[in-house]
Amino acid sequence: MASDDDGPVAALTEGLKSTFLSGDFTDLVIRCKSMKWNVHKIVLCSQSEFFKRACLGGFRESKENSIDLSEDNGHIVHAMLEFLYSLDYTFNPSSHEEADFHAEVYLTAEKYGLTHLKGCALGKFKKVAETLVESPARFATVIVRIFDGTPNSDVDLRSYISQLAAENHDVLLSCPLFQEYTEEGGDFNLGLMRALASRYCKCDHNWHLPTCMCNNDVVYGQQGDSDHD
C-alpha cells in the first residue's frame, strides 16, 4: 500500500536525477580521463566515505573542488554517479558486454564503499551472468577481475561466480586463462572447491549429484554398506 510520503519522495528523487543531468547548483567536479561530471558534494559525501574524506580532508581535491578518477573506466564511473542520484543505473553497451559491465560496477562500488550499489549491481549481474558461458575466455576474464578486485571478506559476488563456474567447469577447462588462474591457487580455487562440493549431497554413506541431465541416479564415492539395523 502506498504511503502519504510516496509523492514527496518520488519528487525528491526526480529532482536529484534532474540536477545530475543538468549540472545545476553543483560544487564539485569529477574527472575521468576525457570525461567530466559536475556534481554535488552533499549527494556524494553523504553516501560515500571516500568522497567525504576527499572533500573534507584538506587534500588538493578539497581545495580545488575536483576529484580525478582516471584510474577507473569512465562509463563505470558514470553508472556509479547515476546511482548516487537515482538509486539505479543504466547499462552502457558501448563499453562492455552486459555481464562484464555489472561486474565492473560491483568492483567500483566495493572500491568506493557503496554497499547499496553493490547490491544493485549484483542483482543485475545475476540476471545476465549465464551469457558468460557462451564465451569461456570472457567468463575466465570476469572470474579473474572479480577475485582480484574484491577482498576476502566479499562473499556475495565471489560465491555466486564460483557457483556458476562449478556448474560450467567443463566449458571453462578449455580456456587457457582459466587453467593458468586455477594453477596459481588462491581464493578462487577455494571458492570453486566449495561450490563443487555443494553440488553433491550425502545420503547415508553415498554421495549423490542432486540433479543429473540424464535423469539417472548418479552415485559417487561409495564409502560402505548403507543398510542400517
JSON list of N, CA and C in Angstrom, two decimals, residues 119-180:
[
{"chain": "A", "resi": 119, "resn": "GLY", "atom": "N", "xyz": [24.79, -4.09, -4.07]},
{"chain": "A", "resi": 119, "resn": "GLY", "atom": "CA", "xyz": [23.60, -4.92, -4.12]},
{"chain": "A", "resi": 119, "resn": "GLY", "atom": "C", "xyz": [22.86, -4.78, -5.43]},
{"chain": "A", "resi": 120, "resn": "CYS", "atom": "N", "xyz": [22.76, -3.56, -5.92]},
{"chain": "A", "resi": 120, "resn": "CYS", "atom": "CA", "xyz": [22.09, -3.30, -7.20]},
{"chain": "A", "resi": 120, "resn": "CYS", "atom": "C", "xyz": [22.85, -3.97, -8.35]},
{"chain": "A", "resi": 121, "resn": "ALA", "atom": "N", "xyz": [24.16, -3.82, -8.37]},
{"chain": "A", "resi": 121, "resn": "ALA", "atom": "CA", "xyz": [24.97, -4.41, -9.44]},
{"chain": "A", "resi": 121, "resn": "ALA", "atom": "C", "xyz": [24.93, -5.93, -9.39]},
{"chain": "A", "resi": 122, "resn": "LEU", "atom": "N", "xyz": [24.93, -6.50, -8.19]},
{"chain": "A", "resi": 122, "resn": "LEU", "atom": "CA", "xyz": [24.87, -7.95, -8.05]},
{"chain": "A", "resi": 122, "resn": "LEU", "atom": "C", "xyz": [23.57, -8.50, -8.63]},
{"chain": "A", "resi": 123, "resn": "GLY", "atom": "N", "xyz": [22.46, -7.83, -8.32]},
{"chain": "A", "resi": 123, "resn": "GLY", "atom": "CA", "xyz": [21.18, -8.26, -8.85]},
{"chain": "A", "resi": 123, "resn": "GLY", "atom": "C", "xyz": [21.13, -8.22, -10.36]},
{"chain": "A", "resi": 124, "resn": "LYS", "atom": "N", "xyz": [21.67, -7.16, -10.94]},
{"chain": "A", "resi": 124, "resn": "LYS", "atom": "CA", "xyz": [21.71, -7.04, -12.41]},
{"chain": "A", "resi": 124, "resn": "LYS", "atom": "C", "xyz": [22.65, -8.08, -13.02]},
{"chain": "A", "resi": 125, "resn": "PHE", "atom": "N", "xyz": [23.77, -8.33, -12.35]},
{"chain": "A", "resi": 125, "resn": "PHE", "atom": "CA", "xyz": [24.74, -9.31, -12.85]},
{"chain": "A", "resi": 125, "resn": "PHE", "atom": "C", "xyz": [24.13, -10.70, -12.90]},
{"chain": "A", "resi": 126, "resn": "LYS", "atom": "N", "xyz": [23.41, -11.08, -11.86]},
{"chain": "A", "resi": 126, "resn": "LYS", "atom": "CA", "xyz": [22.82, -12.42, -11.80]},
{"chain": "A", "resi": 126, "resn": "LYS", "atom": "C", "xyz": [21.83, -12.66, -12.93]},
{"chain": "A", "resi": 127, "resn": "LYS", "atom": "N", "xyz": [21.15, -11.62, -13.37]},
{"chain": "A", "resi": 127, "resn": "LYS", "atom": "CA", "xyz": [20.14, -11.77, -14.42]},
{"chain": "A", "resi": 127, "resn": "LYS", "atom": "C", "xyz": [20.76, -12.12, -15.78]},
{"chain": "A", "resi": 128, "resn": "VAL", "atom": "N", "xyz": [22.01, -11.76, -15.97]},
{"chain": "A", "resi": 128, "resn": "VAL", "atom": "CA", "xyz": [22.63, -11.96, -17.30]},
{"chain": "A", "resi": 128, "resn": "VAL", "atom": "C", "xyz": [23.91, -12.79, -17.24]},
{"chain": "A", "resi": 129, "resn": "ALA", "atom": "N", "xyz": [24.27, -13.28, -16.06]},
{"chain": "A", "resi": 129, "resn": "ALA", "atom": "CA", "xyz": [25.55, -13.98, -15.90]},
{"chain": "A", "resi": 129, "resn": "ALA", "atom": "C", "xyz": [25.65, -15.23, -16.75]},
{"chain": "A", "resi": 130, "resn": "GLU", "atom": "N", "xyz": [24.53, -15.88, -17.03]},
{"chain": "A", "resi": 130, "resn": "GLU", "atom": "CA", "xyz": [24.57, -17.11, -17.83]},
{"chain": "A", "resi": 130, "resn": "GLU", "atom": "C", "xyz": [25.15, -16.88, -19.22]},
{"chain": "A", "resi": 131, "resn": "THR", "atom": "N", "xyz": [25.10, -15.64, -19.70]},
{"chain": "A", "resi": 131, "resn": "THR", "atom": "CA", "xyz": [25.65, -15.35, -21.03]},
{"chain": "A", "resi": 131, "resn": "THR", "atom": "C", "xyz": [27.16, -15.55, -21.07]},
{"chain": "A", "resi": 132, "resn": "LEU", "atom": "N", "xyz": [27.81, -15.54, -19.91]},
{"chain": "A", "resi": 132, "resn": "LEU", "atom": "CA", "xyz": [29.26, -15.73, -19.86]},
{"chain": "A", "resi": 132, "resn": "LEU", "atom": "C", "xyz": [29.65, -17.12, -20.35]},
{"chain": "A", "resi": 133, "resn": "VAL", "atom": "N", "xyz": [28.75, -18.08, -20.19]},
{"chain": "A", "resi": 133, "resn": "VAL", "atom": "CA", "xyz": [29.06, -19.46, -20.58]},
{"chain": "A", "resi": 133, "resn": "VAL", "atom": "C", "xyz": [29.31, -19.55, -22.08]},
{"chain": "A", "resi": 134, "resn": "GLU", "atom": "N", "xyz": [28.75, -18.63, -22.85]},
{"chain": "A", "resi": 134, "resn": "GLU", "atom": "CA", "xyz": [28.91, -18.65, -24.30]},
{"chain": "A", "resi": 134, "resn": "GLU", "atom": "C", "xyz": [30.34, -18.34, -24.73]},
{"chain": "A", "resi": 135, "resn": "SER", "atom": "N", "xyz": [31.11, -17.71, -23.85]},
{"chain": "A", "resi": 135, "resn": "SER", "atom": "CA", "xyz": [32.50, -17.36, -24.18]},
{"chain": "A", "resi": 135, "resn": "SER", "atom": "C", "xyz": [33.41, -17.71, -23.01]},
{"chain": "A", "resi": 136, "resn": "PRO", "atom": "N", "xyz": [34.04, -18.88, -23.02]},
{"chain": "A", "resi": 136, "resn": "PRO", "atom": "CA", "xyz": [34.90, -19.29, -21.90]},
{"chain": "A", "resi": 136, "resn": "PRO", "atom": "C", "xyz": [35.99, -18.27, -21.57]},
{"chain": "A", "resi": 137, "resn": "ALA", "atom": "N", "xyz": [36.58, -17.65, -22.59]},
{"chain": "A", "resi": 137, "resn": "ALA", "atom": "CA", "xyz": [37.65, -16.67, -22.35]},
{"chain": "A", "resi": 137, "resn": "ALA", "atom": "C", "xyz": [37.11, -15.46, -21.60]},
{"chain": "A", "resi": 138, "resn": "ARG", "atom": "N", "xyz": [35.94, -14.98, -22.01]},
{"chain": "A", "resi": 138, "resn": "ARG", "atom": "CA", "xyz": [35.31, -13.85, -21.32]},
{"chain": "A", "resi": 138, "resn": "ARG", "atom": "C", "xyz": [34.91, -14.24, -19.91]},
{"chain": "A", "resi": 139, "resn": "PHE", "atom": "N", "xyz": [34.37, -15.44, -19.75]},
{"chain": "A", "resi": 139, "resn": "PHE", "atom": "CA", "xyz": [33.98, -15.97, -18.45]},
{"chain": "A", "resi": 139, "resn": "PHE", "atom": "C", "xyz": [35.18, -15.98, -17.52]},
{"chain": "A", "resi": 140, "resn": "ALA", "atom": "N", "xyz": [36.30, -16.51, -18.00]},
{"chain": "A", "resi": 140, "resn": "ALA", "atom": "CA", "xyz": [37.51, -16.59, -17.18]},
{"chain": "A", "resi": 140, "resn": "ALA", "atom": "C", "xyz": [38.03, -15.20, -16.82]},
{"chain": "A", "resi": 141, "resn": "THR", "atom": "N", "xyz": [37.95, -14.28, -17.76]},
{"chain": "A", "resi": 141, "resn": "THR", "atom": "CA", "xyz": [38.40, -12.91, -17.50]},
{"chain": "A", "resi": 141, "resn": "THR", "atom": "C", "xyz": [37.58, -12.26, -16.40]},
{"chain": "A", "resi": 142, "resn": "VAL", "atom": "N", "xyz": [36.28, -12.48, -16.42]},
{"chain": "A", "resi": 142, "resn": "VAL", "atom": "CA", "xyz": [35.40, -11.92, -15.38]},
{"chain": "A", "resi": 142, "resn": "VAL", "atom": "C", "xyz": [35.73, -12.54, -14.03]},
{"chain": "A", "resi": 143, "resn": "ILE", "atom": "N", "xyz": [35.99, -13.84, -14.00]},
{"chain": "A", "resi": 143, "resn": "ILE", "atom": "CA", "xyz": [36.37, -14.50, -12.75]},
{"chain": "A", "resi": 143, "resn": "ILE", "atom": "C", "xyz": [37.63, -13.86, -12.17]},
{"chain": "A", "resi": 144, "resn": "VAL", "atom": "N", "xyz": [38.63, -13.68, -13.01]},
{"chain": "A", "resi": 144, "resn": "VAL", "atom": "CA", "xyz": [39.89, -13.07, -12.56]},
{"chain": "A", "resi": 144, "resn": "VAL", "atom": "C", "xyz": [39.65, -11.66, -12.04]},
{"chain": "A", "resi": 145, "resn": "ARG", "atom": "N", "xyz": [38.87, -10.87, -12.76]},
{"chain": "A", "resi": 145, "resn": "ARG", "atom": "CA", "xyz": [38.57, -9.49, -12.35]},
{"chain": "A", "resi": 145, "resn": "ARG", "atom": "C", "xyz": [37.87, -9.47, -11.00]},
{"chain": "A", "resi": 146, "resn": "ILE", "atom": "N", "xyz": [36.92, -10.38, -10.80]},
{"chain": "A", "resi": 146, "resn": "ILE", "atom": "CA", "xyz": [36.16, -10.40, -9.55]},
{"chain": "A", "resi": 146, "resn": "ILE", "atom": "C", "xyz": [37.05, -10.77, -8.38]},
{"chain": "A", "resi": 147, "resn": "PHE", "atom": "N", "xyz": [37.84, -11.81, -8.52]},
{"chain": "A", "resi": 147, "resn": "PHE", "atom": "CA", "xyz": [38.66, -12.25, -7.39]},
{"chain": "A", "resi": 147, "resn": "PHE", "atom": "C", "xyz": [39.86, -11.34, -7.15]},
{"chain": "A", "resi": 148, "resn": "ASP", "atom": "N", "xyz": [40.36, -10.70, -8.18]},
{"chain": "A", "resi": 148, "resn": "ASP", "atom": "CA", "xyz": [41.46, -9.75, -7.99]},
{"chain": "A", "resi": 148, "resn": "ASP", "atom": "C", "xyz": [40.96, -8.40, -7.50]},
{"chain": "A", "resi": 149, "resn": "GLY", "atom": "N", "xyz": [39.67, -8.12, -7.70]},
{"chain": "A", "resi": 149, "resn": "GLY", "atom": "CA", "xyz": [39.14, -6.80, -7.36]},
{"chain": "A", "resi": 149, "resn": "GLY", "atom": "C", "xyz": [38.28, -6.74, -6.13]},
{"chain": "A", "resi": 150, "resn": "THR", "atom": "N", "xyz": [38.15, -7.86, -5.41]},
{"chain": "A", "resi": 150, "resn": "THR", "atom": "CA", "xyz": [37.35, -7.88, -4.18]},
{"chain": "A", "resi": 150, "resn": "THR", "atom": "C", "xyz": [38.18, -8.45, -3.04]},
{"chain": "A", "resi": 151, "resn": "PRO", "atom": "N", "xyz": [37.89, -8.06, -1.80]},
{"chain": "A", "resi": 151, "resn": "PRO", "atom": "CA", "xyz": [38.63, -8.59, -0.65]},
{"chain": "A", "resi": 151, "resn": "PRO", "atom": "C", "xyz": [38.13, -9.98, -0.27]},
{"chain": "A", "resi": 152, "resn": "ASN", "atom": "N", "xyz": [38.88, -10.66, 0.58]},
{"chain": "A", "resi": 152, "resn": "ASN", "atom": "CA", "xyz": [38.47, -11.99, 1.05]},
{"chain": "A", "resi": 152, "resn": "ASN", "atom": "C", "xyz": [37.12, -11.96, 1.75]},
{"chain": "A", "resi": 153, "resn": "SER", "atom": "N", "xyz": [36.79, -10.83, 2.33]},
{"chain": "A", "resi": 153, "resn": "SER", "atom": "CA", "xyz": [35.54, -10.71, 3.08]},
{"chain": "A", "resi": 153, "resn": "SER", "atom": "C", "xyz": [34.31, -10.65, 2.18]},
{"chain": "A", "resi": 154, "resn": "ASP", "atom": "N", "xyz": [34.51, -10.43, 0.90]},
{"chain": "A", "resi": 154, "resn": "ASP", "atom": "CA", "xyz": [33.37, -10.38, -0.01]},
{"chain": "A", "resi": 154, "resn": "ASP", "atom": "C", "xyz": [32.85, -11.79, -0.24]},
{"chain": "A", "resi": 155, "resn": "VAL", "atom": "N", "xyz": [31.59, -12.00, 0.05]},
{"chain": "A", "resi": 155, "resn": "VAL", "atom": "CA", "xyz": [31.02, -13.34, -0.12]},
{"chain": "A", "resi": 155, "resn": "VAL", "atom": "C", "xyz": [29.95, -13.38, -1.21]},
{"chain": "A", "resi": 156, "resn": "ASP", "atom": "N", "xyz": [29.36, -12.26, -1.53]},
{"chain": "A", "resi": 156, "resn": "ASP", "atom": "CA", "xyz": [28.22, -12.25, -2.44]},
{"chain": "A", "resi": 156, "resn": "ASP", "atom": "C", "xyz": [28.61, -12.57, -3.88]},
{"chain": "A", "resi": 157, "resn": "LEU", "atom": "N", "xyz": [29.39, -11.70, -4.50]},
{"chain": "A", "resi": 157, "resn": "LEU", "atom": "CA", "xyz": [29.75, -11.91, -5.90]},
{"chain": "A", "resi": 157, "resn": "LEU", "atom": "C", "xyz": [30.73, -13.07, -6.06]},
{"chain": "A", "resi": 158, "resn": "ARG", "atom": "N", "xyz": [31.66, -13.19, -5.13]},
{"chain": "A", "resi": 158, "resn": "ARG", "atom": "CA", "xyz": [32.63, -14.30, -5.20]},
{"chain": "A", "resi": 158, "resn": "ARG", "atom": "C", "xyz": [31.92, -15.65, -5.14]},
{"chain": "A", "resi": 159, "resn": "SER", "atom": "N", "xyz": [30.99, -15.78, -4.21]},
{"chain": "A", "resi": 159, "resn": "SER", "atom": "CA", "xyz": [30.28, -17.05, -4.07]},
{"chain": "A", "resi": 159, "resn": "SER", "atom": "C", "xyz": [29.45, -17.36, -5.30]},
{"chain": "A", "resi": 160, "resn": "TYR", "atom": "N", "xyz": [28.81, -16.32, -5.84]},
{"chain": "A", "resi": 160, "resn": "TYR", "atom": "CA", "xyz": [27.94, -16.54, -6.99]},
{"chain": "A", "resi": 160, "resn": "TYR", "atom": "C", "xyz": [28.75, -16.97, -8.22]},
{"chain": "A", "resi": 161, "resn": "ILE", "atom": "N", "xyz": [29.85, -16.27, -8.49]},
{"chain": "A", "resi": 161, "resn": "ILE", "atom": "CA", "xyz": [30.64, -16.61, -9.68]},
{"chain": "A", "resi": 161, "resn": "ILE", "atom": "C", "xyz": [31.33, -17.96, -9.51]},
{"chain": "A", "resi": 162, "resn": "SER", "atom": "N", "xyz": [31.68, -18.33, -8.27]},
{"chain": "A", "resi": 162, "resn": "SER", "atom": "CA", "xyz": [32.27, -19.65, -8.01]},
{"chain": "A", "resi": 162, "resn": "SER", "atom": "C", "xyz": [31.25, -20.75, -8.30]},
{"chain": "A", "resi": 163, "resn": "GLN", "atom": "N", "xyz": [30.01, -20.53, -7.90]},
{"chain": "A", "resi": 163, "resn": "GLN", "atom": "CA", "xyz": [28.95, -21.50, -8.15]},
{"chain": "A", "resi": 163, "resn": "GLN", "atom": "C", "xyz": [28.69, -21.64, -9.65]},
{"chain": "A", "resi": 164, "resn": "LEU", "atom": "N", "xyz": [28.68, -20.51, -10.34]},
{"chain": "A", "resi": 164, "resn": "LEU", "atom": "CA", "xyz": [28.47, -20.54, -11.79]},
{"chain": "A", "resi": 164, "resn": "LEU", "atom": "C", "xyz": [29.62, -21.26, -12.49]},
{"chain": "A", "resi": 165, "resn": "ALA", "atom": "N", "xyz": [30.83, -21.05, -12.00]},
{"chain": "A", "resi": 165, "resn": "ALA", "atom": "CA", "xyz": [32.00, -21.73, -12.57]},
{"chain": "A", "resi": 165, "resn": "ALA", "atom": "C", "xyz": [31.93, -23.23, -12.32]},
{"chain": "A", "resi": 166, "resn": "ALA", "atom": "N", "xyz": [31.47, -23.61, -11.13]},
{"chain": "A", "resi": 166, "resn": "ALA", "atom": "CA", "xyz": [31.34, -25.04, -10.81]},
{"chain": "A", "resi": 166, "resn": "ALA", "atom": "C", "xyz": [30.32, -25.71, -11.71]},
{"chain": "A", "resi": 167, "resn": "GLU", "atom": "N", "xyz": [29.25, -25.02, -12.00]},
{"chain": "A", "resi": 167, "resn": "GLU", "atom": "CA", "xyz": [28.20, -25.58, -12.85]},
{"chain": "A", "resi": 167, "resn": "GLU", "atom": "C", "xyz": [28.65, -25.70, -14.31]},
{"chain": "A", "resi": 168, "resn": "ASN", "atom": "N", "xyz": [29.67, -24.93, -14.68]},
{"chain": "A", "resi": 168, "resn": "ASN", "atom": "CA", "xyz": [30.12, -24.92, -16.08]},
{"chain": "A", "resi": 168, "resn": "ASN", "atom": "C", "xyz": [31.62, -25.17, -16.19]},
{"chain": "A", "resi": 169, "resn": "HIS", "atom": "N", "xyz": [32.17, -25.93, -15.24]},
{"chain": "A", "resi": 169, "resn": "HIS", "atom": "CA", "xyz": [33.62, -26.13, -15.24]},
{"chain": "A", "resi": 169, "resn": "HIS", "atom": "C", "xyz": [34.11, -26.88, -16.48]},
{"chain": "A", "resi": 170, "resn": "ASP", "atom": "N", "xyz": [33.23, -27.71, -17.07]},
{"chain": "A", "resi": 170, "resn": "ASP", "atom": "CA", "xyz": [33.64, -28.43, -18.28]},
{"chain": "A", "resi": 170, "resn": "ASP", "atom": "C", "xyz": [33.90, -27.46, -19.43]},
{"chain": "A", "resi": 171, "resn": "VAL", "atom": "N", "xyz": [33.13, -26.37, -19.48]},
{"chain": "A", "resi": 171, "resn": "VAL", "atom": "CA", "xyz": [33.33, -25.34, -20.50]},
{"chain": "A", "resi": 171, "resn": "VAL", "atom": "C", "xyz": [34.61, -24.55, -20.23]},
{"chain": "A", "resi": 172, "resn": "LEU", "atom": "N", "xyz": [34.82, -24.20, -18.97]},
{"chain": "A", "resi": 172, "resn": "LEU", "atom": "CA", "xyz": [35.96, -23.37, -18.59]},
{"chain": "A", "resi": 172, "resn": "LEU", "atom": "C", "xyz": [37.30, -24.10, -18.75]},
{"chain": "A", "resi": 173, "resn": "LEU", "atom": "N", "xyz": [37.29, -25.41, -18.60]},
{"chain": "A", "resi": 173, "resn": "LEU", "atom": "CA", "xyz": [38.54, -26.16, -18.68]},
{"chain": "A", "resi": 173, "resn": "LEU", "atom": "C", "xyz": [39.21, -26.05, -20.05]},
{"chain": "A", "resi": 174, "resn": "SER", "atom": "N", "xyz": [38.47, -25.63, -21.05]},
{"chain": "A", "resi": 174, "resn": "SER", "atom": "CA", "xyz": [39.05, -25.46, -22.39]},
{"chain": "A", "resi": 174, "resn": "SER", "atom": "C", "xyz": [39.75, -24.12, -22.55]},
{"chain": "A", "resi": 175, "resn": "CYS", "atom": "N", "xyz": [39.67, -23.26, -21.52]},
{"chain": "A", "resi": 175, "resn": "CYS", "atom": "CA", "xyz": [40.22, -21.91, -21.61]},
{"chain": "A", "resi": 175, "resn": "CYS", "atom": "C", "xyz": [41.60, -21.84, -20.96]},
{"chain": "A", "resi": 176, "resn": "PRO", "atom": "N", "xyz": [42.64, -21.45, -21.68]},
{"chain": "A", "resi": 176, "resn": "PRO", "atom": "CA", "xyz": [43.99, -21.35, -21.10]},
{"chain": "A", "resi": 176, "resn": "PRO", "atom": "C", "xyz": [44.06, -20.41, -19.90]},
{"chain": "A", "resi": 177, "resn": "LEU", "atom": "N", "xyz": [43.35, -19.27, -19.95]},
{"chain": "A", "resi": 177, "resn": "LEU", "atom": "CA", "xyz": [43.39, -18.34, -18.83]},
{"chain": "A", "resi": 177, "resn": "LEU", "atom": "C", "xyz": [42.82, -18.97, -17.58]},
{"chain": "A", "resi": 178, "resn": "PHE", "atom": "N", "xyz": [41.74, -19.72, -17.71]},
{"chain": "A", "resi": 178, "resn": "PHE", "atom": "CA", "xyz": [41.15, -20.41, -16.56]},
{"chain": "A", "resi": 178, "resn": "PHE", "atom": "C", "xyz": [42.13, -21.43, -16.00]},
{"chain": "A", "resi": 179, "resn": "GLN", "atom": "N", "xyz": [42.78, -22.18, -16.87]},
{"chain": "A", "resi": 179, "resn": "GLN", "atom": "CA", "xyz": [43.76, -23.17, -16.42]},
{"chain": "A", "resi": 179, "resn": "GLN", "atom": "C", "xyz": [44.90, -22.50, -15.66]},
{"chain": "A", "resi": 180, "resn": "GLU", "atom": "N", "xyz": [45.41, -21.40, -16.20]},
{"chain": "A", "resi": 180, "resn": "GLU", "atom": "CA", "xyz": [46.51, -20.68, -15.56]},
{"chain": "A", "resi": 180, "resn": "GLU", "atom": "C", "xyz": [46.09, -20.14, -14.20]}
]
